[in-house]
Amino acid sequence: MRKICVVGAGYVGLVTATCLADLGNEVICVDVDEAKIQGLQAGEMPIFEPGLAELVQRNMAAERMRFTLDLKEAVRASEVIFVAVGTPPKEGGGVDLRFVAVVAEAIAQHMNGYRVIVNKSTVPAGTGAWMEELIRDRQTEAHEFDIVSNPEFLREGSAIADFKAPDRIVLGCTSERAMRVMRAIYEPLSNAPLETPIIATNVESAEMIKYASNAFLATKISFINEIANVCERVGANVDTVARGMGMDKRIGSRFLHAGIGYGGSCFPKDTEGLIEIAERAGYPLRIVQAVVEVNEAQPLRVIDKLESHLGSLDGRSIGLLGLSFKPNTDDLREAPSSKIIEALRTRGATVRAFDPVASGEAERLKWPVQLCRSAYDTAEGCDALVVITEWDAFKELDLARVRRSMRGCVLIDGRNIYDPDMVRSLGFDYDAFGRGGDKA
Ligand code: NAD
């Protein structure tokens, strides 16, 4: 059992704190957001994440976990400090390390003995060394400490399962003392039966592993989207092409699903971040630049498709099924839906939408859409429907009922979730991504 403090109660911080408590540690989770901390103290989750509320409740009840606004007290009470604050993109490019700097300075002021300071936030290579210097510079009393880079790979929507059974644990650190502490924390995962491999390396390599992994996954998505765009023109079906490619173990089948592109708080920010890191290092990353360009254009292909079926979109009513960038999350950051909504409105269309979970977030953010009560309600009087997010609930819709309530019959399947023959047999004018071979 270790005394741990996790700074930041967002997706990563809250899940990390909860799972570390669940592994038997004593965890204090700190945030500057008063409403968030008060809510958490009362058992209210600030985010939608399957299984999180129950796990927080269980660990709070067992007194292994608590929430506070008091970073000083948390730093003083903990041997290990995980930093999980946001690292948003900077205006004009680059990674904004402002929040990391504030936390590092506070740690420097409040530490009263040896501390292991662990970066969970995604930060450019060189940040660990910069933090070390900053903390040394700002310490009010001289205390030993070590910086560890321990990037997080969890996915929103399956964050708890991902944290508890990761593919690997990356620990970047050259201090044996800190490494012993980190290995002990992760022992429940690295020991049998899970035997999760630990990659022990230096801080810079660990920091780079995270960016390179996200950029590679984004590359797979943009790659298959470009292939889809070609498939449409040559009469091939991208679903079959992707299946055929994915069976090759060197390629793998995941992240080869064509559609309207990636979004969320990580891939867009981390690809841009990596481009800037490389540029500053004097090496322009052409592949990643192309990945970003392809992804920026992909949501707008929905508009091309709508216009090719409907002509002008002025005065049309378009219904969106889903808003979040992927299922099982209410996160709307960088969701392709926002680009589609903006383009539709610019062309004079009205936009109706329903998301099983993210509608509340869209309302809070005052998105310019008519939020509907259900997918059926969204379809009411629409000229066209667009599948934005592949929620399971949309796969099971009574499409005949959907068709009856629409004014038009266009269905653009932005995630290739429907069987083209079945949908067309219901009278839809159906279009998807890269299904050239399936054109009626
Ligand atoms: P988030 O915005 O959901 O949460 C960040 C939290 O930090 C917020 O609650 C904010 O109030 C808090 N915070 C900011 N300054 C603070 C301070 N001085 N003291 C205490 N708390 C402070 O962000 P997130 O999605 O959890 O991402 C955090 C980091 O993890 C980022 O670097 C991100 O790139 C990385 N990451 C995110 C994911 C993901 O799926 N969201 C996955 C892997 C890695």
Coordinates of C-alpha atoms and ligand atoms in Angstrom, one line a residue:
M1 CA 0.0 0.0 0.0
R2 CA 1.4 3.4 -1.0
K3 CA 0.2 6.9 -0.2
I4 CA -0.5 8.5 -3.6
C5 CA -1.8 11.8 -4.7
V6 CA -3.3 12.3 -8.2
V7 CA -3.5 15.9 -9.5
G8 CA -6.3 16.4 -11.9
A9 CA -9.7 14.7 -11.7
G10 CA -10.4 14.5 -15.4
Y11 CA -10.8 11.4 -17.5
V12 CA -7.2 10.2 -16.8
G13 CA -6.8 11.6 -13.3
L14 CA -10.1 10.3 -12.0
V15 CA -9.8 6.9 -13.5
T16 CA -6.1 6.6 -12.4
A17 CA -6.9 7.6 -8.8
T18 CA -9.9 5.3 -8.6
C19 CA -8.0 2.3 -10.1
L20 CA -4.9 2.9 -7.9
A21 CA -7.2 3.0 -4.8
D22 CA -8.8 -0.2 -6.0
L23 CA -5.4 -1.8 -6.2
G24 CA -5.2 -1.1 -2.4
N25 CA -3.4 2.2 -2.3
E26 CA -4.4 5.2 -0.2
V27 CA -5.2 7.9 -2.8
I28 CA -6.0 11.6 -2.6
C29 CA -7.4 13.1 -5.8
V30 CA -6.9 16.8 -6.2
D31 CA -8.4 19.3 -8.6
V32 CA -8.8 23.1 -8.9
D33 CA -12.4 22.8 -10.1
E34 CA -14.5 23.4 -7.0
A35 CA -17.8 22.2 -8.5
K36 CA -16.1 19.0 -9.7
I37 CA -14.5 18.2 -6.3
Q38 CA -17.8 19.0 -4.4
G39 CA -19.7 16.8 -6.8
L40 CA -17.2 13.9 -6.4
Q41 CA -17.3 14.2 -2.7
A42 CA -21.1 13.8 -3.0
G43 CA -20.6 10.8 -5.3
E44 CA -21.5 12.6 -8.6
M45 CA -19.3 11.8 -11.6
P46 CA -18.2 14.7 -13.7
I47 CA -17.9 12.4 -16.8
F48 CA -19.7 9.4 -18.3
E49 CA -17.5 6.4 -18.0
P50 CA -18.9 2.9 -17.6
G51 CA -18.4 1.4 -14.2
L52 CA -16.6 4.5 -12.8
A53 CA -19.3 5.6 -10.3
E54 CA -19.5 2.2 -8.6
L55 CA -15.8 1.9 -8.3
V56 CA -15.4 5.4 -6.8
Q57 CA -18.2 4.7 -4.4
R58 CA -16.6 1.4 -3.3
N59 CA -13.2 2.9 -2.7
M60 CA -14.6 6.0 -0.9
A61 CA -16.6 3.7 1.3
A62 CA -13.4 1.6 2.1
E63 CA -11.7 4.9 2.9
R64 CA -9.0 4.3 0.3
M65 CA -9.9 7.4 -1.7
R66 CA -10.9 11.0 -1.1
F67 CA -11.2 14.2 -3.1
T68 CA -9.8 17.6 -2.2
L69 CA -9.0 21.1 -3.5
D70 CA -6.0 21.3 -1.1
L71 CA -2.9 20.4 -3.2
K72 CA -0.5 21.4 -0.3
E73 CA -2.0 18.9 2.1
A74 CA -2.1 16.2 -0.6
V75 CA 1.5 16.7 -1.6
R76 CA 2.6 16.6 2.0
A77 CA 0.7 13.4 2.7
S78 CA 1.9 11.4 -0.3
E79 CA 5.0 9.7 -1.3
V80 CA 4.1 9.5 -5.0
I81 CA 2.4 12.3 -7.0
F82 CA 0.8 11.5 -10.3
V83 CA 0.3 14.6 -12.5
A84 CA -2.8 14.1 -14.8
V85 CA -3.7 17.7 -15.7
G86 CA -4.7 18.7 -19.2
T87 CA -2.1 19.5 -21.9
P88 CA -4.2 21.2 -24.5
P89 CA -3.0 22.5 -27.9
K90 CA -1.5 26.0 -27.8
E91 CA -3.0 28.7 -30.0
G92 CA -0.9 28.6 -33.2
G93 CA 0.5 25.1 -32.6
G94 CA 2.4 23.3 -29.9
V95 CA 1.5 21.8 -26.5
D96 CA 0.4 24.1 -23.7
L97 CA 2.2 23.0 -20.6
R98 CA 0.8 25.8 -18.4
F99 CA -1.2 23.4 -16.1
V100 CA 1.8 21.1 -15.7
A101 CA 4.0 24.1 -14.8
V102 CA 1.5 25.3 -12.1
V103 CA 1.4 21.9 -10.5
A104 CA 5.2 21.4 -10.7
E105 CA 5.7 24.8 -8.9
A106 CA 3.2 23.9 -6.2
I107 CA 4.9 20.5 -5.7
A108 CA 8.2 22.3 -5.3
Q109 CA 6.8 24.6 -2.7
H110 CA 5.0 22.0 -0.6
M111 CA 7.1 18.8 -0.7
N112 CA 8.6 18.0 2.7
G113 CA 10.6 14.9 1.8
Y114 CA 11.5 12.5 -1.0
R115 CA 8.8 12.4 -3.7
V116 CA 8.3 10.4 -6.9
I117 CA 6.6 12.7 -9.4
V118 CA 4.9 10.8 -12.1
N119 CA 3.8 12.4 -15.4
K120 CA 0.6 10.7 -16.6
S121 CA -0.3 13.7 -18.8
T122 CA 0.8 13.4 -22.5
V123 CA 3.8 15.7 -22.7
P124 CA 6.5 16.3 -25.4
A125 CA 9.8 14.7 -25.1
G126 CA 12.0 16.9 -22.9
T127 CA 9.1 17.9 -20.5
G128 CA 10.4 15.6 -17.7
A129 CA 13.8 17.3 -17.8
W130 CA 12.2 20.7 -17.9
M131 CA 10.0 19.8 -14.9
E132 CA 13.0 18.6 -13.0
E133 CA 14.8 21.9 -13.5
L134 CA 11.7 23.9 -12.7
I135 CA 11.1 22.0 -9.4
R136 CA 14.8 22.3 -8.4
D137 CA 14.6 26.0 -9.1
R138 CA 11.4 26.7 -7.1
Q139 CA 12.0 24.4 -4.1
T140 CA 11.5 26.3 -0.8
E141 CA 13.5 23.6 1.0
A142 CA 15.9 21.2 -0.7
H143 CA 14.3 17.7 -0.9
E144 CA 15.2 14.8 -3.2
F145 CA 12.8 13.8 -5.9
D146 CA 12.6 11.8 -9.1
I147 CA 10.6 12.4 -12.2
V148 CA 8.9 9.4 -13.9
S149 CA 7.2 9.5 -17.3
N150 CA 4.3 7.0 -17.1
P151 CA 2.1 7.8 -20.1
E152 CA -1.5 6.6 -20.1
F153 CA -3.1 4.6 -22.9
L154 CA -6.7 4.3 -21.7
R155 CA -9.6 4.9 -24.0
E156 CA -12.6 6.8 -23.0
G157 CA -15.5 4.4 -22.8
S158 CA -13.4 1.5 -21.6
A159 CA -11.1 3.4 -19.4
I160 CA -11.3 1.3 -16.3
A161 CA -10.8 -2.0 -18.1
D162 CA -7.9 -0.4 -20.0
F163 CA -6.2 0.8 -16.9
K164 CA -6.7 -2.6 -15.1
A165 CA -5.5 -4.7 -18.0
P166 CA -3.2 -2.6 -20.2
D167 CA -1.2 -4.0 -23.1
R168 CA 1.9 -2.6 -21.5
I169 CA 3.1 -0.2 -18.8
V170 CA 5.7 2.3 -19.8
L171 CA 8.0 3.7 -17.1
G172 CA 10.5 6.3 -18.1
C173 CA 13.0 7.0 -15.4
T174 CA 16.7 6.5 -14.7
S175 CA 16.5 6.5 -10.9
E176 CA 16.5 3.0 -9.4
R177 CA 14.8 4.3 -6.2
A178 CA 11.8 5.7 -8.1
M179 CA 11.7 2.6 -10.4
R180 CA 11.4 0.4 -7.3
V181 CA 8.4 2.4 -6.1
M182 CA 6.8 2.4 -9.6
R183 CA 7.2 -1.4 -10.1
A184 CA 5.7 -2.0 -6.6
I185 CA 2.6 0.1 -7.5
Y186 CA 2.1 -1.8 -10.7
E187 CA 2.9 -5.2 -9.3
P188 CA -0.8 -6.3 -9.2
L189 CA -0.8 -5.8 -13.0
S190 CA 2.7 -7.0 -13.8
N191 CA 2.5 -10.2 -11.7
A192 CA 0.5 -13.3 -12.6
P193 CA -2.1 -13.8 -13.9
L194 CA -2.0 -10.6 -16.0
E195 CA 1.8 -10.4 -16.4
T196 CA 1.5 -7.0 -18.2
P197 CA 4.9 -6.2 -19.6
I198 CA 6.8 -3.2 -18.3
I199 CA 8.8 -1.1 -20.7
A200 CA 11.5 0.5 -18.5
T201 CA 13.3 3.2 -20.4
N202 CA 14.5 6.8 -20.0
V203 CA 12.0 9.7 -19.6
E204 CA 12.3 11.0 -23.2
S205 CA 11.7 7.6 -24.8
A206 CA 8.6 7.1 -22.6
E207 CA 7.3 10.5 -23.5
M208 CA 7.9 9.7 -27.2
I209 CA 6.2 6.3 -27.0
K210 CA 2.9 8.0 -26.2
Y211 CA 3.0 10.4 -29.1
A212 CA 4.3 7.8 -31.6
S213 CA 1.5 5.4 -30.6
N214 CA -1.3 7.9 -31.0
A215 CA 0.1 9.2 -34.3
F216 CA 0.4 5.6 -35.6
L217 CA -3.2 4.8 -34.7
A218 CA -4.4 8.1 -36.3
T219 CA -2.3 7.1 -39.4
K220 CA -4.2 3.8 -39.6
I221 CA -7.5 5.7 -39.6
S222 CA -6.5 8.3 -42.1
F223 CA -5.0 5.6 -44.3
I224 CA -8.1 3.5 -44.4
N225 CA -10.2 6.6 -45.0
E226 CA -8.1 7.5 -48.1
I227 CA -8.4 3.9 -49.3
A228 CA -12.2 4.2 -48.8
N229 CA -12.3 7.3 -50.9
V230 CA -10.5 5.4 -53.7
C231 CA -12.6 2.3 -53.2
E232 CA -15.7 4.4 -54.0
R233 CA -14.3 5.4 -57.3
V234 CA -13.1 2.0 -58.4
G235 CA -16.0 -0.2 -57.4
A236 CA -14.3 -1.8 -54.4
N237 CA -15.7 -2.3 -50.9
V238 CA -13.5 -0.9 -48.2
D239 CA -15.0 -3.1 -45.5
T240 CA -13.8 -6.2 -47.4
V241 CA -10.5 -4.5 -48.3
A242 CA -9.9 -3.7 -44.6
R243 CA -10.8 -7.3 -43.6
G244 CA -8.4 -8.7 -46.1
M245 CA -5.7 -6.4 -44.9
G246 CA -6.4 -6.9 -41.2
M247 CA -6.0 -10.7 -41.4
D248 CA -2.3 -10.1 -42.1
K249 CA -0.9 -10.2 -38.6
R250 CA 1.7 -7.6 -39.5
I251 CA -1.1 -5.2 -40.1
G252 CA -3.8 -6.2 -37.7
S253 CA -7.5 -5.5 -38.1
R254 CA -8.1 -2.7 -35.5
F255 CA -8.3 1.0 -36.4
L256 CA -9.1 0.1 -40.0
H257 CA -12.7 1.1 -40.0
A258 CA -13.5 3.7 -42.6
G259 CA -15.8 6.7 -41.8
I260 CA -15.9 10.4 -41.0
G261 CA -12.6 10.5 -39.3
Y262 CA -11.1 10.6 -35.8
G263 CA -11.8 13.1 -33.1
G264 CA -11.7 13.4 -29.3
S265 CA -9.3 15.0 -26.9
C266 CA -6.2 12.9 -27.9
F267 CA -5.6 12.1 -31.6
P268 CA -6.1 15.6 -33.0
K269 CA -4.1 17.2 -30.2
D270 CA -1.3 14.6 -30.1
T271 CA -0.8 14.5 -33.9
E272 CA -0.5 18.3 -34.0
G273 CA 1.7 18.1 -30.9
L274 CA 4.0 15.6 -32.5
I275 CA 4.3 17.7 -35.7
E276 CA 5.4 20.6 -33.6
I277 CA 7.8 18.6 -31.5
A278 CA 9.4 17.2 -34.7
E279 CA 9.5 20.7 -36.3
R280 CA 11.3 22.1 -33.3
A281 CA 13.7 19.2 -33.5
G282 CA 14.5 20.2 -37.1
Y283 CA 12.7 17.3 -38.8
P284 CA 9.3 17.9 -40.5
L285 CA 7.1 14.8 -40.0
R286 CA 5.5 14.6 -43.4
I287 CA 3.5 11.5 -42.8
V288 CA 1.7 12.8 -39.7
Q289 CA 1.1 16.1 -41.5
A290 CA -0.8 14.2 -44.3
V291 CA -2.7 12.2 -41.6
V292 CA -4.0 15.5 -40.1
E293 CA -4.9 16.9 -43.5
V294 CA -6.9 13.8 -44.5
N295 CA -8.7 13.8 -41.2
E296 CA -9.7 17.4 -41.5
A297 CA -11.2 16.8 -44.9
Q298 CA -13.0 13.6 -44.0
P299 CA -16.1 14.9 -42.1
L300 CA -16.8 17.3 -45.0
R301 CA -17.2 14.3 -47.3
V302 CA -20.6 13.9 -45.5
I303 CA -21.6 17.3 -47.0
D304 CA -20.4 16.3 -50.5
K305 CA -22.5 13.2 -50.2
L306 CA -25.6 15.1 -49.0
E307 CA -25.3 17.6 -51.8
S308 CA -24.9 14.9 -54.4
H309 CA -28.2 13.3 -53.2
L310 CA -30.2 16.4 -52.3
G311 CA -28.6 19.3 -54.4
S312 CA -28.6 22.5 -52.4
L313 CA -28.9 22.0 -48.6
D314 CA -30.5 25.4 -48.1
G315 CA -33.7 25.0 -46.1
R316 CA -33.2 21.2 -45.7
S317 CA -33.7 19.4 -42.4
I318 CA -30.8 17.1 -41.6
G319 CA -30.8 14.7 -38.7
L320 CA -27.7 13.4 -37.0
L321 CA -27.6 10.1 -35.2
G322 CA -24.9 10.6 -32.5
L323 CA -22.7 13.5 -31.6
S324 CA -19.8 12.1 -29.6
F325 CA -16.5 11.2 -31.4
K326 CA -17.0 7.5 -30.5
P327 CA -19.6 5.4 -28.6
N328 CA -19.6 5.1 -24.8
T329 CA -18.5 8.6 -24.1
D330 CA -20.1 12.0 -23.7
D331 CA -16.8 13.7 -24.8
L332 CA -17.5 16.2 -27.6
R333 CA -13.9 17.6 -27.8
E334 CA -12.8 17.8 -31.5
A335 CA -15.8 15.6 -32.5
P336 CA -16.2 15.4 -36.3
S337 CA -19.9 16.2 -35.7
S338 CA -19.0 19.8 -34.8
K339 CA -17.4 20.4 -38.2
I340 CA -20.4 18.8 -39.9
I341 CA -22.9 20.9 -38.0
E342 CA -21.0 24.1 -38.8
A343 CA -20.8 23.2 -42.5
L344 CA -24.6 22.3 -42.6
R345 CA -25.6 25.5 -41.0
T346 CA -23.3 27.6 -43.3
R347 CA -25.2 26.0 -46.2
G348 CA -28.6 27.0 -44.7
A349 CA -29.7 23.6 -43.3
T350 CA -31.4 23.0 -40.0
V351 CA -29.8 20.3 -37.9
R352 CA -31.6 17.9 -35.5
A353 CA -29.6 15.5 -33.5
F354 CA -29.7 12.8 -30.8
D355 CA -26.9 11.2 -28.9
P356 CA -27.7 8.5 -26.2
V357 CA -25.2 10.1 -23.8
A358 CA -23.6 13.3 -25.2
S359 CA -26.9 15.3 -25.9
G360 CA -26.6 16.7 -22.3
E361 CA -23.0 17.9 -23.0
A362 CA -24.1 19.4 -26.4
E363 CA -26.8 21.3 -24.5
R364 CA -24.4 22.5 -21.9
L365 CA -22.0 23.7 -24.6
K366 CA -24.9 25.4 -26.4
W367 CA -24.3 23.6 -29.7
P368 CA -26.5 25.1 -32.5
V369 CA -28.6 22.0 -33.0
Q370 CA -32.2 21.0 -32.2
L371 CA -31.6 18.2 -29.6
C372 CA -34.2 15.5 -29.9
R373 CA -35.4 12.9 -27.5
S374 CA -34.6 9.8 -29.6
A375 CA -33.3 8.6 -32.9
Y376 CA -37.0 8.3 -34.1
D377 CA -37.7 11.8 -32.9
T378 CA -34.6 13.1 -34.9
A379 CA -35.8 11.4 -38.1
E380 CA -39.2 13.2 -37.9
G381 CA -39.6 15.4 -41.0
C382 CA -35.9 15.1 -42.0
D383 CA -34.7 15.2 -45.6
A384 CA -31.7 13.1 -44.7
L385 CA -30.2 11.3 -41.8
V386 CA -26.5 10.9 -41.1
V387 CA -25.0 8.3 -38.8
I388 CA -22.2 10.1 -36.9
T389 CA -21.5 7.7 -34.0
E390 CA -21.7 3.9 -34.1
W391 CA -23.6 3.6 -30.8
D392 CA -25.1 0.0 -30.5
A393 CA -28.5 1.5 -30.1
F394 CA -28.4 2.8 -33.7
K395 CA -27.5 -0.6 -35.0
E396 CA -30.7 -2.0 -33.6
L397 CA -33.1 0.8 -34.8
D398 CA -36.4 -0.1 -36.4
L399 CA -35.3 1.4 -39.7
A400 CA -38.7 1.0 -41.3
R401 CA -40.2 3.2 -38.6
V402 CA -37.3 5.7 -39.1
R403 CA -38.0 5.8 -42.8
R404 CA -41.7 6.4 -42.3
S405 CA -41.1 9.4 -40.1
M406 CA -38.7 11.1 -42.5
R407 CA -39.7 13.6 -45.2
G408 CA -36.9 12.4 -47.5
C409 CA -35.2 9.1 -47.9
V410 CA -31.4 9.8 -47.8
L411 CA -29.4 7.9 -45.3
I412 CA -25.6 8.7 -45.1
D413 CA -23.9 6.0 -43.0
G414 CA -20.8 7.8 -41.6
R415 CA -19.7 4.7 -39.8
N416 CA -20.7 1.9 -42.2
I417 CA -22.9 0.2 -39.7
Y418 CA -25.8 -0.9 -41.8
D419 CA -26.2 -3.6 -44.4
P420 CA -26.7 -1.7 -47.7
D421 CA -29.1 -4.2 -49.3
M422 CA -31.3 -4.3 -46.2
V423 CA -31.4 -0.5 -45.9
R424 CA -32.1 0.0 -49.6
S425 CA -34.9 -2.6 -49.4
L426 CA -36.7 -0.3 -46.9
G427 CA -36.7 2.5 -49.5
F428 CA -33.6 4.5 -48.3
D429 CA -31.3 6.2 -50.7
Y430 CA -28.3 4.9 -48.9
D431 CA -24.7 6.0 -49.1
A432 CA -21.7 5.1 -46.9
F433 CA -17.9 5.4 -46.9
G434 CA -15.9 3.4 -49.4
R435 CA -18.6 0.9 -50.3
G436 CA -18.1 1.3 -54.0
G437 CA -18.7 -2.4 -54.6
D438 CA -22.1 -2.2 -52.9
K439 CA -23.6 0.6 -55.0
A440 CA -27.1 -0.4 -56.1
Ligands
NAD1 P1 -9.3 16.7 -18.5 O1 -9.4 18.0 -19.1 O2 -10.5 15.8 -18.5 O3 -8.8 16.8 -17.0 C1 -7.8 17.6 -16.5 C2 -8.2 18.0 -15.1 O4 -7.0 18.7 -14.5 C3 -9.3 19.0 -15.0 O5 -10.3 18.5 -14.1 C4 -8.7 20.3 -14.5 O6 -9.6 21.0 -13.6 C5 -7.5 19.7 -13.7 N1 -6.5 20.7 -13.4 C6 -6.0 21.7 -14.2 N2 -5.1 22.4 -13.5 C7 -5.0 21.9 -12.3 C8 -4.2 22.2 -11.2 N3 -3.3 23.2 -11.1 N4 -4.4 21.4 -10.0 C9 -5.3 20.4 -10.0 N5 -6.0 20.1 -11.1 C10 -5.9 20.8 -12.2 O7 -8.1 16.0 -19.2 P2 -7.9 14.4 -19.5 O8 -8.6 14.0 -20.7 O9 -8.0 13.7 -18.2 O10 -6.3 14.4 -20.0 C11 -5.3 14.7 -19.0 C12 -4.0 14.3 -19.7 O11 -4.0 12.9 -20.1 C13 -3.7 15.0 -21.0 O12 -2.3 15.2 -21.2 C14 -4.2 14.0 -22.1 O13 -3.6 14.2 -23.3 C15 -3.8 12.7 -21.5 N6 -4.5 11.5 -21.9 C16 -5.9 11.6 -22.0 C17 -6.6 10.5 -22.4 C18 -8.1 10.6 -22.6 O14 -8.7 9.6 -23.2 N7 -8.8 11.6 -22.2 C19 -6.0 9.3 -22.6 C20 -4.6 9.2 -22.4 C21 -3.9 10.4 -22.0

